[in-house]
Coordinates of C-alpha atoms and ligand atoms in Angstrom, one line a residue:
X1119 CA 5.3 18.7 -2.4
X1120 CA 7.2 18.2 -5.3
X1121 CA 6.6 14.5 -7.1
X1122 CA 9.0 13.4 -9.5
X1123 CA 7.7 10.3 -12.0
X1124 CA 10.5 8.3 -13.8
X1125 CA 9.1 7.0 -16.8
X1126 CA 11.4 4.2 -17.8
X1127 CA 9.8 2.3 -20.5
X1128 CA 10.8 3.1 -24.2
X1129 CA 7.8 2.5 -25.6
X1130 CA 5.3 5.4 -25.9
X1131 CA 1.8 4.8 -24.1
X1132 CA 3.3 1.6 -23.1
X1133 CA 1.6 0.0 -19.7
X1134 CA 4.1 1.9 -17.6
X1135 CA 3.4 5.3 -19.4
X1136 CA -0.7 4.8 -18.9
X1137 CA 0.0 3.6 -15.3
X1138 CA 2.7 6.5 -13.8
X1139 CA 0.3 8.7 -15.8
X1140 CA -2.4 7.7 -13.7
X1141 CA -0.5 7.3 -10.5
X1142 CA 1.2 11.5 -10.8
X1143 CA -2.8 12.4 -11.5
X1144 CA -3.5 11.4 -8.0
X1145 CA -0.5 12.9 -6.6
X1146 CA -1.9 15.8 -7.9
X1147 CA -5.1 15.6 -6.4
X1148 CA -4.1 15.0 -3.4
X1149 CA -1.6 18.6 -3.3
X1150 CA 1.8 17.3 -5.1
X1151 CA 3.3 19.5 -8.0
X1152 CA 4.6 17.2 -10.0
X1153 CA 7.5 16.6 -13.4
X1154 CA 7.7 13.2 -15.3
X1155 CA 11.0 12.5 -17.1
X1156 CA 10.6 10.1 -20.0
X1157 CA 14.0 8.4 -19.0
X1158 CA 14.7 7.0 -23.1
X1159 CA 14.1 10.2 -24.5
X1160 CA 16.9 11.8 -22.0
X1161 CA 20.7 12.3 -23.2
X1162 CA 21.7 9.6 -20.0
X1163 CA 25.1 7.9 -20.8
X1164 CA 25.8 4.7 -18.8
X1165 CA 28.2 4.4 -15.9
X1166 CA 31.9 4.3 -17.1
X1167 CA 33.1 3.8 -13.7
X1168 CA 35.8 6.5 -14.0
X1169 CA 35.5 6.8 -10.2
X1170 CA 35.7 10.2 -10.3
X1171 CA 32.0 10.6 -8.0
X1172 CA 34.3 8.8 -5.7
X1173 CA 37.1 10.3 -5.2
X1174 CA 35.6 14.0 -6.0
X1175 CA 31.9 13.9 -6.1
X1176 CA 30.5 14.6 -9.6
X1177 CA 30.5 12.8 -12.3
X1178 CA 32.6 14.3 -15.8
X1179 CA 30.4 12.7 -18.0
X1180 CA 28.5 15.5 -20.4
X1181 CA 24.9 14.5 -20.7
X1182 CA 21.5 15.6 -18.9
X1183 CA 22.1 13.6 -15.5
X1184 CA 23.2 17.1 -14.1
X1185 CA 19.9 18.3 -14.4
X1186 CA 17.9 14.7 -13.4
X1187 CA 20.5 15.2 -9.8
X1188 CA 18.9 18.6 -9.3
X1189 CA 15.5 17.3 -9.8
X1190 CA 16.1 14.4 -7.6
X1191 CA 17.5 16.2 -4.8
X1192 CA 14.4 18.7 -5.6
X1193 CA 11.7 15.8 -5.0
X1194 CA 9.7 15.0 -1.8
X1195 CA 8.3 11.6 -3.9
X1196 CA 10.3 10.0 -6.5
X1197 CA 7.9 7.4 -8.4
X1198 CA 9.7 5.3 -10.7
X1199 CA 7.8 3.4 -13.5
X1200 CA 8.9 0.6 -15.5
X1201 CA 8.3 -2.6 -17.8
X1202 CA 10.3 -5.8 -16.9
X1203 CA 13.1 -6.6 -19.8
X1204 CA 14.9 -9.7 -18.3
X1205 CA 13.8 -9.4 -14.9
X1206 CA 14.8 -6.2 -14.3
X1207 CA 14.2 -2.3 -15.4
X1208 CA 15.0 -1.9 -19.2
X1209 CA 18.5 0.0 -20.0
X1210 CA 17.7 3.3 -20.3
X1211 CA 16.3 3.7 -16.5
X1212 CA 19.2 1.3 -15.2
X1213 CA 21.9 3.8 -17.1
X1214 CA 20.2 6.9 -14.7
X1215 CA 20.4 4.1 -11.7
X1216 CA 23.7 3.4 -12.6
X1217 CA 24.6 7.0 -13.1
X1218 CA 23.1 7.9 -9.2
X1219 CA 26.8 6.2 -7.9
X1220 CA 27.5 9.9 -7.8
X1221 CA 24.8 10.4 -5.2
X1222 CA 26.1 7.2 -3.4
X1223 CA 29.2 8.3 -3.4
X1224 CA 28.6 12.1 -1.7
X1225 CA 26.2 10.2 1.1
X1226 CA 28.6 7.0 1.7
X1227 CA 32.1 8.2 0.8
X1228 CA 32.1 11.8 1.6
X1229 CA 29.6 11.4 4.4
X1230 CA 27.4 14.1 3.1
X1231 CA 23.6 14.4 3.9
X1232 CA 20.5 15.7 1.8
X1233 CA 18.9 17.9 3.5
X1234 CA 15.7 16.0 1.9
X1235 CA 16.7 12.5 3.2
X1236 CA 14.6 12.8 6.5
X1237 CA 11.3 13.4 3.9
X1238 CA 11.8 11.9 0.6
X1239 CA 9.9 8.4 -0.4
X1240 CA 11.0 6.2 -3.3
X1241 CA 7.9 4.3 -4.6
X1242 CA 7.9 1.9 -7.5
X1243 CA 5.4 0.8 -10.3
X1244 CA 6.0 -2.2 -12.2
X1245 CA 4.5 -4.3 -15.7
X1246 CA 5.7 -7.4 -16.4
X1247 CA 4.3 -9.9 -19.1
X1248 CA 4.5 -13.7 -17.1
X1249 CA 3.0 -15.0 -14.3
X1250 CA 6.4 -15.9 -12.1
X1251 CA 6.2 -15.3 -8.6
X1252 CA 10.2 -13.8 -8.7
X1253 CA 9.1 -11.6 -11.9
X1254 CA 9.8 -8.3 -10.1
X1255 CA 12.9 -9.5 -7.4
X1256 CA 15.5 -8.0 -9.3
X1257 CA 13.7 -4.8 -10.2
X1258 CA 12.4 -4.7 -6.4
X1259 CA 16.0 -5.1 -5.1
X1260 CA 17.2 -2.5 -8.4
X1261 CA 14.8 0.3 -6.8
X1262 CA 15.3 -0.4 -3.2
X1263 CA 19.1 0.4 -3.4
X1264 CA 18.3 3.0 -6.5
X1265 CA 16.0 5.0 -3.7
X1266 CA 18.6 4.2 -0.9
X1267 CA 21.3 6.2 -2.8
X1268 CA 18.6 9.4 -3.9
X1269 CA 18.2 9.7 -0.2
X1270 CA 14.5 8.7 -0.4
X1271 CA 12.8 5.9 2.0
X1272 CA 11.7 3.2 -0.4
X1273 CA 7.6 3.3 0.7
X1274 CA 6.1 0.7 -1.3
X1275 CA 5.4 -0.6 -4.8
X1276 CA 2.6 -1.5 -6.9
X1277 CA 3.6 -4.2 -9.6
X1278 CA 1.2 -6.0 -12.0
X1279 CA 2.0 -9.8 -13.3
X1280 CA 0.4 -10.5 -17.1
X1281 CA 0.6 -7.4 -18.8
X1282 CA 1.9 -7.6 -22.1
X1283 CA 0.4 -5.7 -25.3
X1284 CA 0.5 -1.9 -25.2
X1285 CA -2.3 -0.6 -23.0
X1286 CA -3.0 -4.2 -21.4
X1287 CA -2.7 -2.0 -17.5
X1288 CA -5.8 -0.3 -18.2
X1289 CA -7.9 -4.3 -18.3
X1290 CA -6.6 -4.8 -14.4
X1291 CA -9.6 -5.1 -12.1
X1292 CA -9.7 -2.7 -9.5
X1293 CA -6.7 -0.6 -11.3
X1294 CA -8.0 2.8 -10.2
X1295 CA -8.9 1.7 -6.3
X1296 CA -5.3 0.2 -6.3
X1297 CA -3.6 3.9 -7.4
X1298 CA -5.7 5.5 -4.9
X1299 CA -5.1 3.7 -2.2
X1300 CA -1.5 3.8 -3.2
X1301 CA -1.5 7.5 -3.6
X1302 CA -3.1 7.7 -0.3
X1303 CA -0.9 5.7 1.7
X1304 CA 2.6 7.2 0.0
X1305 CA 1.5 10.8 0.6
X1306 CA 0.2 10.2 4.6
X1307 CA 2.0 12.7 6.9
X1308 CA 3.2 14.9 3.9
X1309 CA 0.4 16.4 2.4
X1310 CA -1.1 19.0 4.7
X1311 CA 1.8 20.0 5.9
X1312 CA 2.1 24.1 6.3
X1313 CA 4.1 25.6 3.3
X1314 CA 6.4 28.0 3.5
X1315 CA 8.6 29.6 1.5
X1316 CA 12.0 30.8 1.7
X1317 CA 12.4 33.9 -0.4
X1318 CA 15.8 36.0 -1.5
X1319 CA 16.9 38.0 -4.1
X1320 CA 18.8 35.8 -6.6
X1321 CA 18.1 32.3 -4.6
X1322 CA 21.3 31.6 -4.7
X1323 CA 22.3 31.5 -0.7
X1324 CA 20.1 33.0 1.9
X1325 CA 17.1 31.5 1.2
X1326 CA 18.7 27.6 -0.1
X1327 CA 20.3 27.7 3.2
X1328 CA 17.0 28.2 5.4
X1329 CA 14.9 26.0 3.1
X1330 CA 18.1 23.1 3.6
X1331 CA 17.7 24.1 7.4
X1332 CA 13.8 23.6 7.3
X1333 CA 14.1 20.1 5.5
X1334 CA 16.8 19.1 8.0
X1335 CA 15.6 20.2 10.9
X1336 CA 11.8 20.1 11.0
X1337 CA 12.0 17.1 8.4
X1338 CA 8.4 15.8 7.7
X1339 CA 6.5 18.6 9.9
X1340 CA 7.3 21.2 7.2
X1341 CA 6.9 21.8 3.3
X1342 CA 9.5 24.2 3.2
X1343 CA 11.1 25.9 -0.5
X1344 CA 13.0 28.7 -1.7
X1345 CA 12.8 30.9 -4.2
X1346 CA 14.2 34.4 -5.9
X1347 CA 12.2 37.6 -7.0
X1348 CA 15.5 37.7 -9.8
X1349 CA 16.9 34.0 -9.6
X1350 CA 20.9 33.7 -10.5
X1351 CA 21.5 31.3 -13.2
X1352 CA 22.9 28.7 -10.2
X1353 CA 23.4 28.9 -6.6
X1354 CA 26.6 30.1 -4.8
X1355 CA 29.5 28.0 -4.8
X1356 CA 30.6 29.5 -1.8
X1357 CA 27.5 28.8 0.5
X1358 CA 27.6 25.1 -0.9
X1359 CA 31.0 25.0 0.5
X1360 CA 29.8 26.9 3.7
X1361 CA 27.4 24.1 4.0
X1362 CA 29.5 21.0 3.2
X1363 CA 31.7 22.0 6.2
X1364 CA 28.6 21.3 8.4
X1365 CA 28.3 17.5 6.1
X1366 CA 25.1 19.2 4.4
X1367 CA 25.4 18.3 0.8
X1368 CA 24.0 21.3 -1.7
X1369 CA 24.9 20.4 -4.6
X1370 CA 23.0 20.1 -8.1
X1371 CA 20.5 22.4 -6.2
X1372 CA 18.9 24.5 -8.7
X1373 CA 17.5 28.3 -8.9
X1374 CA 13.6 29.6 -9.2
X1375 CA 11.7 32.7 -9.4
X1376 CA 9.4 33.5 -7.1
X1377 CA 6.3 33.2 -10.1
X1378 CA 7.6 29.4 -11.0
X1379 CA 7.5 28.8 -6.8
X1380 CA 4.1 29.7 -6.3
X1381 CA 2.4 28.9 -9.5
X1382 CA -0.6 26.2 -8.6
X1383 CA 1.5 25.9 -5.1
X1384 CA 0.8 28.7 -3.1
X1385 CA 2.6 28.4 0.5
X1386 CA 1.0 29.2 3.9
X1387 CA 4.0 31.7 4.6
X1388 CA 6.5 33.5 3.3
X1389 CA 9.9 34.4 4.8
X1390 CA 12.0 37.0 3.4
X1391 CA 15.4 36.3 3.8
X1392 CA 16.9 39.3 2.2
X1393 CA 15.1 40.2 -1.0
X1394 CA 12.8 43.2 1.3
X1395 CA 10.5 45.1 -0.4
X1396 CA 11.3 43.5 -3.9
X1397 CA 9.4 40.2 -2.7
X1398 CA 5.8 40.9 -3.6
X1399 CA 3.4 40.9 -1.3
X1400 CA 1.2 38.1 -1.8
X1401 CA -2.6 37.9 -0.7
X1402 CA -3.7 35.5 1.8
X1403 CA -0.7 34.4 2.6
X1404 CA 1.2 35.4 5.9
X1405 CA 4.6 36.5 6.1
X1406 CA 7.7 37.2 8.1
X1407 CA 10.9 39.0 7.1
X1408 CA 14.5 38.1 8.5
X1409 CA 16.9 40.7 8.2
X1410 CA 19.9 39.2 7.0
X1411 CA 23.3 40.2 5.4
X1412 CA 23.8 39.2 2.0
X1413 CA 27.2 37.1 2.2
X1414 CA 27.4 37.0 -1.2
X1415 CA 30.7 38.5 -2.9
X1416 CA 32.5 38.5 0.8
X1417 CA 34.5 36.2 2.4
X1418 CA 34.2 32.6 3.8
X1419 CA 34.2 33.9 6.9
X1420 CA 31.4 35.7 6.4
X1421 CA 29.5 33.3 4.9
X1422 CA 29.7 31.4 7.6
X1423 CA 28.3 33.5 10.5
X1424 CA 25.3 33.8 7.8
X1425 CA 24.7 30.2 7.6
X1426 CA 25.2 30.2 11.1
X1427 CA 22.9 32.7 12.0
X1428 CA 20.2 31.1 9.2
X1429 CA 20.0 28.0 11.2
X1430 CA 19.8 29.8 14.6
X1431 CA 16.4 31.4 12.9
X1432 CA 15.3 28.8 11.5
X1433 CA 15.4 26.1 14.9
X1434 CA 13.5 29.2 16.8
X1435 CA 11.3 29.4 14.0
X1436 CA 10.4 25.2 14.1
X1437 CA 10.5 25.2 18.0
X1438 CA 7.9 28.2 17.6
X1439 CA 5.7 26.1 15.4
X1440 CA 5.7 23.2 17.6
X1441 CA 4.9 25.4 20.8
X1442 CA 1.8 26.7 18.7
X1443 CA 0.5 23.2 17.8
X1444 CA 0.8 22.1 21.4
Ligands
LIG977 C1 13.1 -6.5 -24.5 C2 11.9 -7.1 -23.8 C3 12.5 -7.7 -22.8 C4 11.1 -8.5 -21.8 N1 11.5 -9.2 -20.4 C5 10.6 -9.8 -20.0 C6 10.5 -10.4 -18.9 O1 11.8 -11.1 -19.2 N2 9.8 -11.1 -18.3 C7 8.0 -10.6 -18.6 O2 7.3 -11.1 -17.8 N3 8.5 -9.4 -19.5 C8 9.1 -10.0 -20.0 N4 8.8 -8.2 -21.6 C9 7.7 -7.9 -21.9 C10 7.4 -6.7 -20.8 O3 7.8 -6.6 -19.7 C11 5.7 -5.9 -20.9 O4 5.1 -6.7 -22.5 C12 5.0 -5.0 -20.6 O5 3.7 -4.8 -20.7 C13 5.6 -3.5 -21.5 O6 5.4 -2.8 -20.7 P1 6.1 -1.2 -21.3 O7 4.4 -1.1 -22.4 O8 5.3 -0.1 -20.4 O9 6.9 -1.0 -22.3 C14 9.9 -8.0 -22.1 C15 10.0 -7.1 -23.3 C16 11.1 -6.7 -23.9 C17 10.8 -5.6 -24.7

């Protein structure tokens, strides 16, 4: 279970920074592994309304957004934290949100489905100096539509009035309890799921498709990830095309090594879909080996055939798990 934190304030060790740290700690204590992006320290250009994304599904601006699209796609949980700047989020975070028009376009204009859409949840943390009733209205609306573009269900928020000087957030009474309660609610039904890791050699094709089908078909019942014994630099473009034919969006997904995947996040089961003996035996971890041909470098026809075989395997696997839990 991967939680991505987006720290939206330009102030170092400011209120939203401290609040997000506390929140991400609470998620880690409940079994998530996490990464926090300090948005103001990243190179993110504002949207230039080139509308390329609406026609072609990608943004031609060269900055760090491709990495962030990938992290949003990988995340089960997205936590956005920000101070109120003139009744909304600071411009740096707003630039990132506006650039998610690319994800909006892939979802609504190209009608592609993010495999994580049935699992992913978004949560908002907000702080502001004044006490007006409507202080967080703009931020809430912005967060709602951002999470929707990122295929995340808006799962709630914690917002604090009267927080101004650096560190004021820590003076809020009952803060730790509120954070703990919100973290419990946010992870309800997600923590404690069976963790399955699909592995192949390059994590470019077969294991990516298997994890995507598992996320799509099992939804919140499985915690599915993928990795490779010798990860390639990027996923296979023909695999992206073959999945796109079924309306499944595999763009922006990255590859990872088996070592990275299991570090601090040991799966309950590893399913090898093409690394055979190169995939390590992990002590205490159940294992299955699915024999599947390597479609890399072959024709589109073979890619499609392997894709469909993987989907059948994954569906049968999920059906067997349901049968066991009855
Ligand atoms: C440019 C700017 C605009 C702000 N606008 C508002 C505002 O509209 N309403 C409000 O209550 N506080 C406003 N604030 C105050 C911040 O929301 C507040 O100090 C917050 O605690 C800062 O959080 P941080 O430490 O995470 O940056 C503004 C602060 C700045 C610097």
